[in-house]
CSV table of C-alpha atoms in Angstrom, one decimal:
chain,number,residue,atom,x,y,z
A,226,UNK,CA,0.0,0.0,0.0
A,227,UNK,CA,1.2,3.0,-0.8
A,228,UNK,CA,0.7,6.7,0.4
A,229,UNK,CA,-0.7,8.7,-2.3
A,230,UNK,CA,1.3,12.0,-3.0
A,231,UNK,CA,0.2,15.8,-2.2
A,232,UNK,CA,0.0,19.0,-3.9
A,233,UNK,CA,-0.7,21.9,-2.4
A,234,UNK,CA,-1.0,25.5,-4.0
A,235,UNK,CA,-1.4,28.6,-2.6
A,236,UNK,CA,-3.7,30.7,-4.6
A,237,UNK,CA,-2.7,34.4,-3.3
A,238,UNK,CA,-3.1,36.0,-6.9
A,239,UNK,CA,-6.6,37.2,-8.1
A,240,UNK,CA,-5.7,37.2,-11.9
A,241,UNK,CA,-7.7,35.2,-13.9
A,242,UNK,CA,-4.4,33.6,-15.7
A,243,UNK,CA,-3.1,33.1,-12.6
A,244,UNK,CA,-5.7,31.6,-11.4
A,245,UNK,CA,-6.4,29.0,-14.5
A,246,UNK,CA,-3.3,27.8,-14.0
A,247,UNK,CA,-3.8,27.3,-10.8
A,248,UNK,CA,-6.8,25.1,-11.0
A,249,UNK,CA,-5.4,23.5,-14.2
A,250,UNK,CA,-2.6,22.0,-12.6
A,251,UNK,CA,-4.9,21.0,-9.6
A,252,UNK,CA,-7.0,19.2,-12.2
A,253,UNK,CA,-4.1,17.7,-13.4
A,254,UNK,CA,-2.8,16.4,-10.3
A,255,UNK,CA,-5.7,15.1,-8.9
A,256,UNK,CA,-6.1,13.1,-12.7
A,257,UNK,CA,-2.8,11.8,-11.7
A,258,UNK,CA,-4.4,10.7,-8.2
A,259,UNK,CA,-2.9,13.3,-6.6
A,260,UNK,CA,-4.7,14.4,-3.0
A,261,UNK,CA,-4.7,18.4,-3.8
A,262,UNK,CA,-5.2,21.2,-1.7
A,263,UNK,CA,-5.9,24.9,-2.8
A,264,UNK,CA,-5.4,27.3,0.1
A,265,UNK,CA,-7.0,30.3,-1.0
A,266,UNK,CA,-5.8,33.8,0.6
A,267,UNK,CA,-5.7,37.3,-0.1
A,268,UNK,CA,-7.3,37.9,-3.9
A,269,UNK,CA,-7.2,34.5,-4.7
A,270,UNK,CA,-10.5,34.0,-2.3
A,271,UNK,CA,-12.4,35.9,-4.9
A,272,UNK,CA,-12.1,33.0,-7.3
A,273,UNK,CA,-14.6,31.3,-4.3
A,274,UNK,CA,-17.2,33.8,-4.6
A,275,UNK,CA,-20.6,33.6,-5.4
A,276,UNK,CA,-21.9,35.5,-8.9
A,277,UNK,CA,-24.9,37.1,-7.1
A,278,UNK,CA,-24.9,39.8,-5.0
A,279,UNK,CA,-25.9,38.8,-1.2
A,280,UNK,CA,-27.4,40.9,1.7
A,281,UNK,CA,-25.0,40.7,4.5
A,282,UNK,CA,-24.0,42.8,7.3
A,283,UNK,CA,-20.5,44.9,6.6
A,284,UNK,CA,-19.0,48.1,7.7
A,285,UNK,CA,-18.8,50.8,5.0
A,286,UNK,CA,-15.0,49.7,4.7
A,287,UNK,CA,-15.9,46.0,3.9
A,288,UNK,CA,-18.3,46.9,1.5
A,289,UNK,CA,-16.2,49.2,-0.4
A,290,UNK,CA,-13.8,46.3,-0.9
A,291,UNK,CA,-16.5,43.7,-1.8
A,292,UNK,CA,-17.9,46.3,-4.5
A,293,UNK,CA,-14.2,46.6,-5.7
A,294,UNK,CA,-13.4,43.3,-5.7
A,295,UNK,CA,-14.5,40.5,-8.5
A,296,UNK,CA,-17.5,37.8,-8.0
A,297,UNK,CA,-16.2,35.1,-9.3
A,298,UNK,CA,-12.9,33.7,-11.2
A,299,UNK,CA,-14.6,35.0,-14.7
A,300,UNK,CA,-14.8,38.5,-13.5
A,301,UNK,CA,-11.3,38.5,-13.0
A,302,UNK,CA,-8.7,40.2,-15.1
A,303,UNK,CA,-5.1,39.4,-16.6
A,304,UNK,CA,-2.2,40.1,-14.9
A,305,UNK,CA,-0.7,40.8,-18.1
A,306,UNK,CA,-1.8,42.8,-21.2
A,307,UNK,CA,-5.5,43.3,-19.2
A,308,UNK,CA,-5.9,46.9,-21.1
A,309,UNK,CA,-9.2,47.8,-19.2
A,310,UNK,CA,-10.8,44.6,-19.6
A,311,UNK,CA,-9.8,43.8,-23.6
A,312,UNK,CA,-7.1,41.4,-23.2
A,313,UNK,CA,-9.1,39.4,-21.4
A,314,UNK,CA,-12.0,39.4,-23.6
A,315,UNK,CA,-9.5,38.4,-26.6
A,316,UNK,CA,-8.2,35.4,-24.3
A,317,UNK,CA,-12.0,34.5,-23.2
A,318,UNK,CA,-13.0,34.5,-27.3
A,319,UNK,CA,-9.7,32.5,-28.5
A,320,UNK,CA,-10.5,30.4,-25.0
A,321,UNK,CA,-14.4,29.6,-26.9
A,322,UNK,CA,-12.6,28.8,-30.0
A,323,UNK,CA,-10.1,26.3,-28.8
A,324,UNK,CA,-13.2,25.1,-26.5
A,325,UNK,CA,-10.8,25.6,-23.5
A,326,UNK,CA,-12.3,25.4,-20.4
A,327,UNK,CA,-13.1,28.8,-18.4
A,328,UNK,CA,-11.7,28.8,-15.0
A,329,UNK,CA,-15.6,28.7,-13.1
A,330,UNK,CA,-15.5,25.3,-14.6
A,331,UNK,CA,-12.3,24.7,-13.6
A,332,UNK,CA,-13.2,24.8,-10.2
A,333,UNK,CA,-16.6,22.8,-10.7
A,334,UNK,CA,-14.3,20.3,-12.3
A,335,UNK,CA,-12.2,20.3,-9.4
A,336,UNK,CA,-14.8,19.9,-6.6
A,337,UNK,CA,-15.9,17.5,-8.6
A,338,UNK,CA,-12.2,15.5,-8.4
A,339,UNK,CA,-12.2,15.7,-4.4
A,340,UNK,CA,-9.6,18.6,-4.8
A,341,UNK,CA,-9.8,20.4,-1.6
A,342,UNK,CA,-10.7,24.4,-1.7
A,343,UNK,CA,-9.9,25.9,1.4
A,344,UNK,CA,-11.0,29.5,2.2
A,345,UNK,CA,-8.0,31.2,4.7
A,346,UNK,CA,-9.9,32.9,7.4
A,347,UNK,CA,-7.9,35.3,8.5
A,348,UNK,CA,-7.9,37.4,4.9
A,349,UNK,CA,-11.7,36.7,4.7
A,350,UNK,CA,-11.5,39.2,7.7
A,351,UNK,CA,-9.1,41.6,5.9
A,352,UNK,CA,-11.0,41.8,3.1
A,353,UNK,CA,-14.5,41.7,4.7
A,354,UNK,CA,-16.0,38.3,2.7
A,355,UNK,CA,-18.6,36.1,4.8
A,356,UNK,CA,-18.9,32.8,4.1
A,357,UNK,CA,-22.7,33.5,2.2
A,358,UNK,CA,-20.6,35.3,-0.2
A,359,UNK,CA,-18.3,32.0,-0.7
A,360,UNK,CA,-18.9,28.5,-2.7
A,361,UNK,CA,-20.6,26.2,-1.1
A,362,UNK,CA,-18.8,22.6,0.2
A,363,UNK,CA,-15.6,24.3,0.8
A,364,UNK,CA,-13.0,24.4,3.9
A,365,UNK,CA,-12.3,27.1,6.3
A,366,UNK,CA,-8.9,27.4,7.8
A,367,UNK,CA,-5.7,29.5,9.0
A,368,UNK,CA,-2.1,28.8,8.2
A,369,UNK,CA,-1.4,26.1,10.8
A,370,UNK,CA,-4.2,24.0,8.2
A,371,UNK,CA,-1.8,25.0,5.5
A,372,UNK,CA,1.7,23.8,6.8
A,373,UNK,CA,-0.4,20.3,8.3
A,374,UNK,CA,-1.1,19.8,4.7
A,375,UNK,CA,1.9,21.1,2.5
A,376,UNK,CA,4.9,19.6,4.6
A,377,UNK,CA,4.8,16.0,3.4
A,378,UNK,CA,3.5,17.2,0.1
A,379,UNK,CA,5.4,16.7,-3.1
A,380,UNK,CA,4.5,19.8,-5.1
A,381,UNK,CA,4.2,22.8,-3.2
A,382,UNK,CA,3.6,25.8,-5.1
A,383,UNK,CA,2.6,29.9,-4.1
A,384,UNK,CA,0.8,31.0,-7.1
B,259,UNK,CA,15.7,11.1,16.2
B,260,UNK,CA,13.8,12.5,13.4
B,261,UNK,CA,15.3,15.7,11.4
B,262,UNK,CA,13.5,19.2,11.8
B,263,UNK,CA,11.0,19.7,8.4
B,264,UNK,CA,12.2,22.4,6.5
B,265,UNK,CA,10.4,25.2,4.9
B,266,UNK,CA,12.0,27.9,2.5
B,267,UNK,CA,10.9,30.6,0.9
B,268,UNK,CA,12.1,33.1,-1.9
B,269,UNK,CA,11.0,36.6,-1.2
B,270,UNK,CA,11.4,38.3,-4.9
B,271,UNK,CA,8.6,40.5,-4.5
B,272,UNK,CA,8.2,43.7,-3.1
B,273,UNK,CA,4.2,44.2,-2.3
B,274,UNK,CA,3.2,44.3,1.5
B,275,UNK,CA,0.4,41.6,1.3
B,276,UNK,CA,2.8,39.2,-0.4
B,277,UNK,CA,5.5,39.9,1.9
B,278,UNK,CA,2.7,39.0,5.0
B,279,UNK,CA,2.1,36.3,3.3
B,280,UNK,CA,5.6,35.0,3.1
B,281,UNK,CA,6.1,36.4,6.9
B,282,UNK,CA,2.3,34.3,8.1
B,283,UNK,CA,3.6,31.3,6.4
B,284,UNK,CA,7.3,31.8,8.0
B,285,UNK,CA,6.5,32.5,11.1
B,286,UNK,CA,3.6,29.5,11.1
B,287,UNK,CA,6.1,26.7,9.5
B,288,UNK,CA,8.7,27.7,13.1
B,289,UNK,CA,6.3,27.5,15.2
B,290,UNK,CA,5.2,23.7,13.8
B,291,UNK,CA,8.7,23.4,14.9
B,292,UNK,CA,10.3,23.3,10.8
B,293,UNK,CA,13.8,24.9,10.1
B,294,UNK,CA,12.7,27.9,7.8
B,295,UNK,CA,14.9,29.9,5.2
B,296,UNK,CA,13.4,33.5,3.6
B,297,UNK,CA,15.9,33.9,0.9
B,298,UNK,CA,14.9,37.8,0.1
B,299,UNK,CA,16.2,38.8,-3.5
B,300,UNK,CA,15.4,41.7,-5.8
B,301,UNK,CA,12.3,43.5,-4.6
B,302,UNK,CA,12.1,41.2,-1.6
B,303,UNK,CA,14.8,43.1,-0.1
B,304,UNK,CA,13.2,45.9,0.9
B,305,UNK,CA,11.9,44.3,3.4
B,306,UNK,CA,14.9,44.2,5.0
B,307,UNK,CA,15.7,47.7,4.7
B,308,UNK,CA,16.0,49.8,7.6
B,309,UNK,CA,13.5,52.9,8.5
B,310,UNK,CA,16.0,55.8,8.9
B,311,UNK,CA,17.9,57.4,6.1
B,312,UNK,CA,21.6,56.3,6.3
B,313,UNK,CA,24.6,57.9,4.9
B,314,UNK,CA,26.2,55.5,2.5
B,315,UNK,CA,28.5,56.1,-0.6
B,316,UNK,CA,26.8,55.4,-4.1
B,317,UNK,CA,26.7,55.5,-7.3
B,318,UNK,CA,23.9,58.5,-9.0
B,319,UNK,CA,21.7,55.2,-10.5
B,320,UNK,CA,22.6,53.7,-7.0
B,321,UNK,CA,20.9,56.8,-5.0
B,322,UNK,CA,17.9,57.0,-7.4
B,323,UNK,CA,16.8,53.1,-7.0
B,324,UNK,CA,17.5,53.8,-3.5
B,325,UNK,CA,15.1,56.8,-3.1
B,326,UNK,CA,12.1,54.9,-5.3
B,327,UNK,CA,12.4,52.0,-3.0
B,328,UNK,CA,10.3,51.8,0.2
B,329,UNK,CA,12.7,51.4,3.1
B,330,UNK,CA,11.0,48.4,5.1
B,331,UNK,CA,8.0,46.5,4.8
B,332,UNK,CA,5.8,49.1,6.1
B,333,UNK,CA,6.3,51.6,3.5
B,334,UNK,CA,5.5,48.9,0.4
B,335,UNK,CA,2.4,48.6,-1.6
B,336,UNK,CA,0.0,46.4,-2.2
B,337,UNK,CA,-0.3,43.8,-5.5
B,338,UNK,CA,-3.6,44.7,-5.9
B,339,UNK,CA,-6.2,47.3,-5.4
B,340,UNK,CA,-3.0,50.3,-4.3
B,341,UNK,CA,-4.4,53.0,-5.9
B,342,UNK,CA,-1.9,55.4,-4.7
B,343,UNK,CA,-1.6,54.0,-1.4
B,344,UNK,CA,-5.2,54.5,-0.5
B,345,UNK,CA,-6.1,50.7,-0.6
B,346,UNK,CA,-2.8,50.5,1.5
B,347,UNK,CA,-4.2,52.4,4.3
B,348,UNK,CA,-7.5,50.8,4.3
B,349,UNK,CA,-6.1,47.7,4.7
B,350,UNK,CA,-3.5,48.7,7.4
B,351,UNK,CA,-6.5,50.4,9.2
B,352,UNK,CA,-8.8,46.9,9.2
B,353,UNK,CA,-5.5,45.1,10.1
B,354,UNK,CA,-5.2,47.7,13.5
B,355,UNK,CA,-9.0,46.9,14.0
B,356,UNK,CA,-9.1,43.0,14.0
B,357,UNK,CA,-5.4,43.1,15.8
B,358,UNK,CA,-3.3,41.8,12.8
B,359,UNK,CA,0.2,41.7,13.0
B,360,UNK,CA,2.0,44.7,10.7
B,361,UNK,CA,4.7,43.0,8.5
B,362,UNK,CA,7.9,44.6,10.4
B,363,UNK,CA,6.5,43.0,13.5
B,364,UNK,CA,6.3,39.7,11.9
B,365,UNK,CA,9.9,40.3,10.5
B,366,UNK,CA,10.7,40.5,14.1
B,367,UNK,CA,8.8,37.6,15.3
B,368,UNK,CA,10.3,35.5,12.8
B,369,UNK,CA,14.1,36.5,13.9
B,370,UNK,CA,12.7,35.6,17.6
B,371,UNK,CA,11.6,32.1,16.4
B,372,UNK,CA,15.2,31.8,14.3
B,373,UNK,CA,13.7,32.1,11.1
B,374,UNK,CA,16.9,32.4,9.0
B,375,UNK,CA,16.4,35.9,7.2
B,376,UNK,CA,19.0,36.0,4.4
B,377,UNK,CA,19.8,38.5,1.5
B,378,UNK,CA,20.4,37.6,-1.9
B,379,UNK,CA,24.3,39.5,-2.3
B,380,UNK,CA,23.9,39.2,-6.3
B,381,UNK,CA,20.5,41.6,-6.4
B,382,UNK,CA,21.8,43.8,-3.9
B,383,UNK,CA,24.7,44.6,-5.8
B,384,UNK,CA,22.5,45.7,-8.4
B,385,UNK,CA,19.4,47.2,-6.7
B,386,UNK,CA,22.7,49.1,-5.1
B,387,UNK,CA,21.7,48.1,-1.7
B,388,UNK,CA,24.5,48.3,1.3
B,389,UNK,CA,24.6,46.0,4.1
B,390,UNK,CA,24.2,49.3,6.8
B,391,UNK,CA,20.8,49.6,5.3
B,392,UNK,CA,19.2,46.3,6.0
B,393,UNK,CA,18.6,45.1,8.9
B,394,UNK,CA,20.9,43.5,11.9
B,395,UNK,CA,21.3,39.7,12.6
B,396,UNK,CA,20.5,38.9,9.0
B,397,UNK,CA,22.9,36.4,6.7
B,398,UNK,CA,24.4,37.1,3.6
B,399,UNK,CA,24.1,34.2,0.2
B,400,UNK,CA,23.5,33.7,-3.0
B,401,UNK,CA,21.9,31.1,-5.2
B,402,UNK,CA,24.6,28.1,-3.9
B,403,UNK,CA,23.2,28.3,-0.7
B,404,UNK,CA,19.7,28.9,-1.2
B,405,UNK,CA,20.0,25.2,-3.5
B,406,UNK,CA,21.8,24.0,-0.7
B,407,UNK,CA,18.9,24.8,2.3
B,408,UNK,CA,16.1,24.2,-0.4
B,409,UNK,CA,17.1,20.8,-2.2
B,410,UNK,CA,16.1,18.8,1.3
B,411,UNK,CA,13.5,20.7,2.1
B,412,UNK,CA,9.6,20.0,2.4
B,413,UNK,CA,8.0,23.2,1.7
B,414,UNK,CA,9.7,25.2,-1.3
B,415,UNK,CA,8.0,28.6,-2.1
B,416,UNK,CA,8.7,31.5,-4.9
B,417,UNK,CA,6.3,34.7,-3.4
C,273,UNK,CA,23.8,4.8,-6.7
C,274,UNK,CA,21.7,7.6,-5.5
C,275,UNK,CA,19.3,9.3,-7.4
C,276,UNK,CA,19.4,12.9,-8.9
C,277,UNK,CA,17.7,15.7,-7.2
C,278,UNK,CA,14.8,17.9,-9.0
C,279,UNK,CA,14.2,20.7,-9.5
C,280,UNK,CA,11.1,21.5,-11.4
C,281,UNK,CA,10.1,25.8,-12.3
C,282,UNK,CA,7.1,27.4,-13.4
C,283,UNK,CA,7.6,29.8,-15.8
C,284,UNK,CA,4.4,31.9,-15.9
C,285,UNK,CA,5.6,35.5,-15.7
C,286,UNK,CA,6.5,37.0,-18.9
C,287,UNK,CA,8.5,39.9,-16.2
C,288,UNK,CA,12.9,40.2,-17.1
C,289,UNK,CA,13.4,40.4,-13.5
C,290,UNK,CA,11.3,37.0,-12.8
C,291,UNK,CA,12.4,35.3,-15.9
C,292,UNK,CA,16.4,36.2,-14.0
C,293,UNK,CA,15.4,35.0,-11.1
C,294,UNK,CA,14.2,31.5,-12.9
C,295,UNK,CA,16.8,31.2,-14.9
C,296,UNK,CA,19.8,32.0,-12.0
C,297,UNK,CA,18.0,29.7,-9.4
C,298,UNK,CA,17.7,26.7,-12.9
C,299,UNK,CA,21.5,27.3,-13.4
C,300,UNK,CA,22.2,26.9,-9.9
C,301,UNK,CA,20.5,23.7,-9.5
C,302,UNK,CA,22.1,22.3,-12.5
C,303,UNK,CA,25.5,23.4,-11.4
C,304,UNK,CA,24.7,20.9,-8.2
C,305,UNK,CA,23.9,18.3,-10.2
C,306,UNK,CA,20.3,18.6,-10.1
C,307,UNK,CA,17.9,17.5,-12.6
C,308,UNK,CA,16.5,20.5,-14.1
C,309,UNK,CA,13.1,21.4,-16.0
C,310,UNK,CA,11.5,24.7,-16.7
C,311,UNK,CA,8.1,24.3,-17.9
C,312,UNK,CA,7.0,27.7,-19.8
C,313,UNK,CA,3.3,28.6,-19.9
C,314,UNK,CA,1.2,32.1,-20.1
C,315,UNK,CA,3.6,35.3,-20.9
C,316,UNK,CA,6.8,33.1,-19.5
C,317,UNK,CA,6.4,31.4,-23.3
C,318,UNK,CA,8.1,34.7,-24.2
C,319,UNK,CA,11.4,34.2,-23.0
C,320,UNK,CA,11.8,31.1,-25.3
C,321,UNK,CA,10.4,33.7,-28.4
C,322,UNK,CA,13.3,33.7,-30.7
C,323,UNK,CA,14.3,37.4,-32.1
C,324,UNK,CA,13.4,37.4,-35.1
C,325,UNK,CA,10.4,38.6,-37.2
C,326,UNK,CA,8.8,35.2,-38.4
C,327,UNK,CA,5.9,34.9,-41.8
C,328,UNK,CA,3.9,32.3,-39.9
C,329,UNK,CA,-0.3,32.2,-40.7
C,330,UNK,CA,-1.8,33.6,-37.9
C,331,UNK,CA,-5.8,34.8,-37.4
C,332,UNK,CA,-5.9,38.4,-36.8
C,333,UNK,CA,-6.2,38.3,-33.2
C,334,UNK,CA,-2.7,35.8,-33.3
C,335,UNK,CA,-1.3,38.1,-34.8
C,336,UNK,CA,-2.3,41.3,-32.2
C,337,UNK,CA,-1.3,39.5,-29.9
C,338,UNK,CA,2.2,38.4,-31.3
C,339,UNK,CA,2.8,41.9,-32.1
C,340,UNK,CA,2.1,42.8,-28.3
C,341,UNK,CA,4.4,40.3,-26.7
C,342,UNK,CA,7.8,40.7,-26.5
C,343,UNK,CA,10.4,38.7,-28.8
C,344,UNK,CA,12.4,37.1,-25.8
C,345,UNK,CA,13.4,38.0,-22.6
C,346,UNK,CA,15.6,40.8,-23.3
C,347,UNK,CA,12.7,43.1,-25.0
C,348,UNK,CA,10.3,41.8,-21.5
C,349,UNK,CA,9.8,44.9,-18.9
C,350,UNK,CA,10.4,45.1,-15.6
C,351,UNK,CA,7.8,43.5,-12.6
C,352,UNK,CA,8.6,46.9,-10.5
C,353,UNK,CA,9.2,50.5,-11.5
C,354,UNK,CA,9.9,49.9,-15.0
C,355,UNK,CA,8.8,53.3,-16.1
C,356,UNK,CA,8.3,52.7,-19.0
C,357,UNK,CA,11.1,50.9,-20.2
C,358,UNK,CA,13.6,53.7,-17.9
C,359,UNK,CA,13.7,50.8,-15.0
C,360,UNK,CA,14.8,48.2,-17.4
C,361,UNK,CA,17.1,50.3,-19.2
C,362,UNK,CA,18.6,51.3,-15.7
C,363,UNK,CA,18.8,47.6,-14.0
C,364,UNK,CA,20.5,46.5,-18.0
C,365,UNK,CA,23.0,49.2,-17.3
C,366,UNK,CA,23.9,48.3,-14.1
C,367,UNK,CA,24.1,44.7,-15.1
C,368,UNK,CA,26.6,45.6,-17.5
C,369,UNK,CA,28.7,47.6,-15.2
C,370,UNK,CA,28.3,44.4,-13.0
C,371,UNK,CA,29.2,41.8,-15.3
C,372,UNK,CA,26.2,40.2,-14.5
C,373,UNK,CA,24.9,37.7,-17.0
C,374,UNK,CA,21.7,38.8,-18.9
C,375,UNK,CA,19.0,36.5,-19.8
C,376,UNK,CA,19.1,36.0,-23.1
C,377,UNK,CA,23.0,34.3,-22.3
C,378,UNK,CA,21.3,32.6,-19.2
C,379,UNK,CA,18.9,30.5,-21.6
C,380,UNK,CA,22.1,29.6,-23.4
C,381,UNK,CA,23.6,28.6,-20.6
C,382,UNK,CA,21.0,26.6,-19.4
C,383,UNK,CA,20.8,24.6,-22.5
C,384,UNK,CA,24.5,23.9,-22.1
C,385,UNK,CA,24.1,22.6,-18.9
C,386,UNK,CA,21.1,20.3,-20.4
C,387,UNK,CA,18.3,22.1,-18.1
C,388,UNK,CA,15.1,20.6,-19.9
C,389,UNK,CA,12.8,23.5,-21.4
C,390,UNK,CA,9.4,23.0,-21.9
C,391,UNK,CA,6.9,25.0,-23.7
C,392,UNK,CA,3.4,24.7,-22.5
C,393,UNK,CA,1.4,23.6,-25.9
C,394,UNK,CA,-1.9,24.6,-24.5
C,395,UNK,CA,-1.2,28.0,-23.7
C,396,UNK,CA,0.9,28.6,-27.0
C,397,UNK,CA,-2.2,27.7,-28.6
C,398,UNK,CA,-4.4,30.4,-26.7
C,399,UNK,CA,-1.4,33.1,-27.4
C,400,UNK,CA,-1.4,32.2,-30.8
C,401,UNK,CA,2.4,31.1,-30.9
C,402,UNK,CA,4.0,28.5,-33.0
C,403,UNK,CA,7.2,26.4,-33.0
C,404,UNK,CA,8.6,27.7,-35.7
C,405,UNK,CA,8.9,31.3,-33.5
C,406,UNK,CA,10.0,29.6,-30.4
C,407,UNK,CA,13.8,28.4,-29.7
C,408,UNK,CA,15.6,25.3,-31.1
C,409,UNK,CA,16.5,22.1,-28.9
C,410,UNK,CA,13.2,22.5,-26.6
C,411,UNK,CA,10.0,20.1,-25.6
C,412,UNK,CA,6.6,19.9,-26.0
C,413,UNK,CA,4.4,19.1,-23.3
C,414,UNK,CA,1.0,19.8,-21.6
C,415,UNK,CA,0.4,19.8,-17.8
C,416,UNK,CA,0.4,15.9,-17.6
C,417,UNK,CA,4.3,16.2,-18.4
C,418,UNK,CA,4.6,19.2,-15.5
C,419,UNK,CA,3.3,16.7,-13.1
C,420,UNK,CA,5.1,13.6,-13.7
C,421,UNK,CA,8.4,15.6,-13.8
C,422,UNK,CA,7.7,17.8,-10.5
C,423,UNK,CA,6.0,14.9,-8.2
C,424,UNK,CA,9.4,13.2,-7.4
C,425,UNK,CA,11.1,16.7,-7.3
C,426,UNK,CA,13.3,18.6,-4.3
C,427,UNK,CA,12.5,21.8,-5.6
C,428,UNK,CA,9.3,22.9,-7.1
C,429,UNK,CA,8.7,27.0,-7.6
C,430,UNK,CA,5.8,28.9,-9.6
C,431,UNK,CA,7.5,32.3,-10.6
């Protein structure tokens, strides 16, 4: 019997490159019967949220940042070549083409592959996101989480 | 007798929330007991720099990089969401009002915990950076030695 | 008879300063004897673009996009104050001065010192790039490739 191996990513980045190839190497892994974790933390959490706009309490603070701040991976932009939203539009058209798969599917795919999305509670607080305004069937957890699962992993990556 | 775990991280950037990130995740991995490395390089550095204004000999180039870049942690940016320093402050005011640790105090705790702080010599040279203006009680390296503390190591980083 | 040690690198930024880092940390690893890969996906492809002005058949978006990207790493832009170009310019000055090695000679060196580079197929087909425009002497591969090489690695990095 063998242990299966780990990889862990830490999705910090709230590009929309950044993250599809975040989730497309989780995908990958997990194919390869990899047990994957993505800790998500910072702007990367905003790849978790909800598309709809929810009622819940926030200071004016927090809900200056949640305005500001993208619903969902495909509201994202590029970290690269974004020019006010058209770069990514381009990539999202050539994406259609080559029937690539947008990165909210990514993520289905990946629940949907036991890959484990964890939300890192102590930016939820910086940046003022409840857990109504997150995915449903995902983990909540703080750094000590993070090192229990990366240490005896195999890939580790900060993305 | 086991071995320590070891965790090691290369600081390239410069932003604030990617250095607390690399500082959360440094300071977590010591206190689960791992041997952990922040090998600081290019914009990393500045982290390292010291507040005050020192009197140091340099080159005109030398003097201008060193005026455009922050001196310490506290005085960086963020990656996302700056805009001109104001998303800065909002953040640094929700971090005072949920008790969150500012990055230089982290760059102490992790010296307290014998985190192994070390700057790259090869990007200070040509960031222009003296050893007077970064902090005490640091080490010295280049790439040899960050291959050397990385290549057993169990958590491997690029932030 | 031991076994090599890995070390396995993202290439996702197309930024000079990154693609250095990649390449010095690569060359490092190879110089202790490590097994080395560089899989290049997203704006990293770049640094593998050759110099040259290629007549390949391109859509009309391909070919915006090839005309926005830069022909290897030493037309890519800073990740930090590159004003411009006037960062860049500054940092390649200083690097001179130095005797440090720029990019462009650090991919050479590299492929002397048989580090594996790998450009990511899917993503050269969403950027529109083709072989014929990319280096000599490189691989292939998809993400399938990226895991079975990092899994068993020492040192695995997303830059």
């Amino acid at each position: 019997m063998t242990e299966k191996k780990k990889t862990t990513i830490v999705l910090f980045s709230g590009d929309y490159d950044k993250a599809m190839a975040a989730y497309i190497i989780a995908n990958g892994a997990a194919a390869y019967d990899h047990e994957v974790t993505i800790f998500h933390t910072f702007w990367g959490l905003n790849a978790l949220r909800k598309d709809e706009h929810l009622q819940v309490k926030k200071t004016f603070m927090e809900k200056l940042f949640g305005k500001m701040m993208p619903r969902g991976a495909e509201k994202m932009g590029l970290s690269k070549m974004n020019y006010l939203g058209m770069g990514k539009k381009m990539i999202k058209d050539i994406m259609k083409k080559h029937n690539a798969v947008p990165v909210n599917e990514l993520v289905e795919m990946a629940q949907a592959q036991d890959v484990k999305l964890i939300a890192c509670t102590m930016t939820m607080d910086l940046l003022g996101l409840q857990k109504e305004e997150l995915l449903d069937n995902i983990e909540y957890a703080g750094v000590a989480a993070y090192i229990g699962d990366s240490e005896d992993g195999n890939i580790t990556l900060f993305i």
